[in-house]
Amino acid sequence: METLDTLRTRKKAATRQSLHEAALRLAMERGLDGVTVEDIADVVGVSRRTFSNYFANKEDAILHADRERTGVLVSLVENRPLGEQPWPALRAACAELYRAQTIPDREWAAQLRLLRRHPSLLARQASDQFTLERDLAAVLVARGHGLEDELAHLMAATFLTAVRTANVRWLEGPGDQPLPGLVDHLLSRLDPR
C-alpha cells in the first residue's frame, strides 16, 4: 500500500503536469498574450492560488517540460560510467534521453518554436540554458578526467549548441533523418577524441 506522502507527491506531479499542458495548449491556440493564469487554472479546475503553488507565472508553466528534461539530462550524465570520457558521456546521455522520449511531430514543433520566440519566454529560455550549461559543466568536472572548469564550460556550451542546431535543422529540413540520429551525427562531428 502506498503511503500518504507518495500519493500526495503523485497528485502534485499530476497537477503540475496538467497545468503545464493547459498553459502550452492555450498559448499555442491563442498566443501567449491571449492567455492568463486564470484561464490556465480554469481549464485544469484549480484556483489561481493553486496555480501559484506550482508556477510563478504562465511562462514558467509553459517551460516546465523543458526544465524537467534538462534535469533528466544532467542526471543521465551524472550516472554515466565514471571511466567514460566527458564527450562520450554527453553523447550517450543525450541518446538515452531521446530514447526515453516521444519525438514531437514537426508541425507541433514548428508551432512551439513560434511561441517560444515571444520575448518573455526568450528571456527565461536563455536563463534556463545558462543554468543547464553551468550544471552540465559542474557534473563534467566532478566526473574527473582532469577536466578544468573553463574547458568543462566550453564543452557543455558546445554540446548544447550542437543539440540546438540539430533540432533546428531537423525542424526546417526535409525530414529524411530522425531527430535523434541527426543530433548524434552533429555531436559525432565535434567529438574531441
XYZ file of N, CA and C in Angstrom, residues 54-166:
339
model
N 2.448 26.099 -7.823
C 3.255 25.301 -8.747
C 4.162 26.141 -9.638
N 3.653 27.279 -10.080
C 4.400 28.107 -11.029
C 4.273 29.577 -10.653
N 5.334 30.336 -10.923
C 5.321 31.769 -10.637
C 4.456 32.529 -11.646
N 4.393 32.015 -12.894
C 3.652 32.705 -13.949
C 3.400 31.736 -15.100
N 2.717 32.206 -16.119
C 2.362 31.322 -17.243
C 3.595 30.884 -18.022
N 4.614 31.742 -18.090
C 5.839 31.374 -18.798
C 6.516 30.172 -18.137
N 6.570 30.182 -16.810
C 7.157 29.039 -16.101
C 6.354 27.770 -16.346
N 5.051 27.898 -16.422
C 4.205 26.726 -16.693
C 4.480 26.178 -18.085
N 4.653 27.050 -19.049
C 4.917 26.613 -20.419
C 6.268 25.909 -20.523
N 7.265 26.404 -19.825
C 8.615 25.854 -19.927
C 8.879 24.677 -18.979
N 7.876 24.257 -18.251
C 8.043 23.186 -17.263
C 8.657 21.915 -17.856
N 8.161 21.455 -18.978
C 8.663 20.201 -19.557
C 10.127 20.333 -19.955
N 10.514 21.487 -20.477
C 11.920 21.705 -20.826
C 12.796 21.596 -19.589
N 12.342 22.175 -18.508
C 13.122 22.139 -17.270
C 13.215 20.721 -16.713
N 12.146 19.979 -16.850
C 12.174 18.575 -16.425
C 13.182 17.789 -17.269
N 13.142 17.999 -18.578
C 14.067 17.309 -19.482
C 15.518 17.644 -19.169
N 15.790 18.898 -18.899
C 17.175 19.266 -18.614
C 17.644 18.644 -17.302
N 16.752 18.544 -16.335
C 17.106 17.863 -15.091
C 17.429 16.397 -15.323
N 16.652 15.768 -16.187
C 16.901 14.361 -16.537
C 18.245 14.243 -17.249
N 18.531 15.148 -18.180
C 19.793 15.099 -18.904
C 20.980 15.198 -17.948
N 20.933 16.130 -17.023
C 22.022 16.279 -16.054
C 22.189 14.988 -15.248
N 21.091 14.393 -14.810
C 21.149 13.133 -14.056
C 21.738 12.002 -14.895
N 21.356 11.957 -16.174
C 21.890 10.918 -17.052
C 23.402 11.053 -17.211
N 23.892 12.278 -17.333
C 25.342 12.486 -17.438
C 26.005 12.081 -16.126
N 25.423 12.467 -15.003
C 25.979 12.095 -13.687
C 26.098 10.588 -13.526
N 25.141 9.866 -14.062
C 25.081 8.422 -13.852
C 25.798 7.604 -14.913
N 26.467 8.249 -15.853
C 27.261 7.505 -16.829
C 28.449 6.863 -16.109
N 28.985 5.775 -16.652
C 30.145 5.131 -16.011
C 31.283 6.132 -15.823
N 31.887 6.129 -14.650
C 32.922 7.116 -14.332
C 34.130 7.045 -15.257
N 34.419 5.877 -15.796
C 35.556 5.744 -16.699
C 35.318 6.339 -18.073
N 34.081 6.662 -18.389
C 33.742 7.209 -19.697
C 34.230 8.651 -19.798
N 34.875 8.971 -20.900
C 35.375 10.328 -21.125
C 34.208 11.310 -21.219
N 34.449 12.614 -20.990
C 33.362 13.601 -20.931
C 32.486 13.679 -22.182
N 33.085 13.818 -23.367
C 32.256 13.981 -24.568
C 31.422 12.736 -24.853
N 32.007 11.529 -24.809
C 31.176 10.332 -24.991
C 30.067 10.221 -23.939
N 30.336 10.678 -22.724
C 29.299 10.652 -21.681
C 28.141 11.575 -22.051
N 28.454 12.749 -22.579
C 27.403 13.676 -23.014
C 26.593 13.068 -24.158
N 27.285 12.505 -25.133
C 26.600 11.887 -26.285
C 25.697 10.739 -25.853
N 26.225 9.870 -24.996
C 25.453 8.705 -24.553
C 24.243 9.140 -23.732
N 24.413 10.133 -22.873
C 23.293 10.630 -22.070
C 22.227 11.243 -22.970
N 22.651 11.975 -23.989
C 21.702 12.584 -24.929
C 20.943 11.503 -25.683
N 21.638 10.482 -26.153
C 20.984 9.381 -26.866
C 19.972 8.691 -25.963
N 20.337 8.498 -24.707
C 19.427 7.864 -23.756
C 18.191 8.734 -23.513
N 18.391 10.022 -23.426
C 17.277 10.953 -23.234
C 16.302 10.859 -24.415
N 16.821 10.859 -25.637
C 15.949 10.762 -26.814
C 15.246 9.415 -26.909
N 15.912 8.344 -26.474
C 15.256 7.029 -26.486
C 14.069 6.990 -25.536
N 14.156 7.738 -24.450
C 13.120 7.711 -23.422
C 11.958 8.660 -23.718
N 12.082 9.490 -24.747
C 11.062 10.497 -25.031
C 10.384 10.251 -26.360
N 9.173 10.723 -26.439
C 8.468 10.730 -27.711
C 8.946 11.939 -28.501
N 9.292 11.724 -29.754
C 9.730 12.833 -30.606
C 8.468 13.532 -31.120
N 8.375 14.849 -30.938
C 7.164 15.556 -31.382
C 7.049 15.557 -32.898
N 5.796 15.681 -33.373
C 5.661 15.787 -34.828
C 6.118 17.185 -35.252
N 6.517 17.296 -36.490
C 7.158 18.509 -36.980
C 6.240 19.729 -36.936
N 4.950 19.553 -37.213
C 4.020 20.684 -37.186
C 3.900 21.244 -35.776
N 3.757 20.344 -34.791
C 3.650 20.775 -33.392
C 4.929 21.479 -32.974
N 6.073 20.921 -33.358
C 7.355 21.518 -33.001
C 7.508 22.902 -33.636
N 7.030 23.072 -34.851
C 7.105 24.374 -35.519
C 6.247 25.412 -34.793
N 5.051 25.006 -34.379
C 4.192 25.921 -33.622
C 4.858 26.300 -32.304
N 5.471 25.332 -31.668
C 6.133 25.577 -30.397
C 7.299 26.548 -30.569
N 8.047 26.403 -31.648
C 9.160 27.323 -31.902
C 8.665 28.746 -32.084
N 7.554 28.913 -32.792
C 6.999 30.249 -32.963
C 6.596 30.850 -31.625
N 5.936 30.039 -30.804
C 5.513 30.500 -29.487
C 6.719 30.917 -28.649
N 7.771 30.155 -28.735
C 8.943 30.411 -27.900
C 9.732 31.634 -28.324
N 9.364 32.230 -29.429
C 10.027 33.465 -29.849
C 9.458 34.679 -29.119
N 8.462 34.457 -28.294
C 7.870 35.550 -27.519
C 8.926 36.075 -26.546
N 9.083 37.399 -26.456
C 10.156 37.970 -25.631
C 10.183 37.475 -24.183
N 9.021 37.309 -23.557
C 9.037 36.889 -22.154
C 9.498 35.442 -22.006
N 9.280 34.617 -23.031
C 9.772 33.239 -22.995
C 11.244 33.168 -23.368
N 11.668 34.004 -24.308
C 13.071 34.003 -24.720
C 13.995 34.297 -23.543
N 13.625 35.263 -22.720
C 14.464 35.608 -21.575
C 14.583 34.434 -20.605
N 13.482 33.769 -20.343
C 13.518 32.623 -19.428
C 14.284 31.450 -20.037
N 14.116 31.244 -21.344
C 14.852 30.163 -22.004
C 16.359 30.417 -21.946
N 16.772 31.646 -22.163
C 18.197 31.976 -22.103
C 18.744 31.703 -20.703
N 17.988 32.091 -19.700
C 18.395 31.835 -18.323
C 18.476 30.337 -18.043
N 17.494 29.584 -18.542
C 17.497 28.134 -18.351
C 18.692 27.484 -19.042
N 19.048 27.967 -20.239
C 20.196 27.415 -20.960
C 21.494 27.702 -20.210
N 21.608 28.889 -19.651
C 22.791 29.226 -18.866
C 22.898 28.297 -17.655
N 21.776 28.071 -16.985
C 21.764 27.182 -15.821
C 22.131 25.758 -16.222
N 21.578 25.279 -17.335
C 21.900 23.935 -17.803
C 23.382 23.821 -18.144
N 23.923 24.811 -18.820
C 25.351 24.799 -19.146
C 26.186 24.725 -17.872
N 25.838 25.534 -16.893
C 26.567 25.541 -15.617
C 26.470 24.180 -14.922
N 25.257 23.605 -14.907
C 25.052 22.310 -14.243
C 25.800 21.186 -14.951
N 25.758 21.185 -16.279
C 26.495 20.162 -17.028
C 28.000 20.303 -16.813
N 28.492 21.526 -16.829
C 29.924 21.748 -16.603
C 30.335 21.250 -15.216
N 29.521 21.521 -14.219
C 29.843 21.058 -12.860
C 29.886 19.537 -12.794
N 28.957 18.884 -13.466
C 28.940 17.421 -13.490
C 30.178 16.893 -14.204
N 30.546 17.511 -15.307
C 31.734 17.069 -16.049
C 32.997 17.197 -15.210
N 33.133 18.297 -14.485
C 34.295 18.484 -13.616
C 34.282 17.436 -12.504
N 33.112 17.210 -11.905
C 33.010 16.246 -10.798
C 33.314 14.819 -11.239
N 33.090 14.516 -12.508
C 33.363 13.171 -13.007
C 34.857 12.892 -13.124
N 35.682 13.919 -13.008
C 37.128 13.709 -13.061
C 37.697 13.886 -14.437
N 38.655 13.053 -14.788
C 39.338 13.087 -16.083
C 40.191 14.337 -16.254
N 40.506 15.022 -15.166
C 41.371 16.197 -15.238
C 40.765 17.376 -15.987
N 39.469 17.396 -16.120
C 38.803 18.460 -16.867
C 38.645 19.688 -15.977
N 39.292 20.785 -16.367
C 39.167 22.005 -15.565
C 37.861 22.729 -15.910
N 37.486 23.640 -15.042
C 36.201 24.329 -15.126
C 36.006 25.047 -16.463
N 37.028 25.748 -16.923
C 36.901 26.507 -18.178
C 36.594 25.590 -19.357
N 37.328 24.477 -19.478
C 37.095 23.543 -20.574
C 35.749 22.836 -20.419
N 35.353 22.555 -19.184
C 34.045 21.925 -18.943
C 32.918 22.835 -19.413
N 33.021 24.136 -19.143
C 32.004 25.086 -19.605
C 31.981 25.176 -21.127
N 33.152 25.196 -21.734
C 33.227 25.238 -23.190
C 32.616 23.974 -23.785
N 32.903 22.827 -23.187
C 32.359 21.570 -23.688
C 30.840 21.539 -23.530
N 30.323 21.970 -22.391
C 28.868 21.986 -22.165
C 28.188 22.938 -23.143
N 28.776 24.113 -23.355
C 28.187 25.089 -24.280
C 28.205 24.557 -25.716
N 29.289 23.913 -26.106
C 29.385 23.342 -27.447
C 28.361 22.228 -27.634
N 28.242 21.383 -26.637
C 27.264 20.296 -26.665
C 25.851 20.846 -26.849
N 25.483 21.832 -26.047
C 24.130 22.405 -26.119
C 23.886 23.099 -27.461
N 24.909 23.751 -27.998
C 24.775 24.394 -29.308
C 24.552 23.348 -30.395
N 25.269 22.244 -30.326
C 25.104 21.182 -31.325
C 23.701 20.584 -31.251
N 23.202 20.360 -30.049
C 21.850 19.806 -29.888
C 20.811 20.789 -30.427
N 20.964 22.062 -30.097
C 20.029 23.084 -30.578
C 20.082 23.195 -32.112
N 21.279 23.161 -32.674
C 21.447 23.227 -34.128
C 20.779 22.035 -34.802
N 20.966 20.852 -34.247
C 20.337 19.648 -34.809
C 18.821 19.771 -34.779
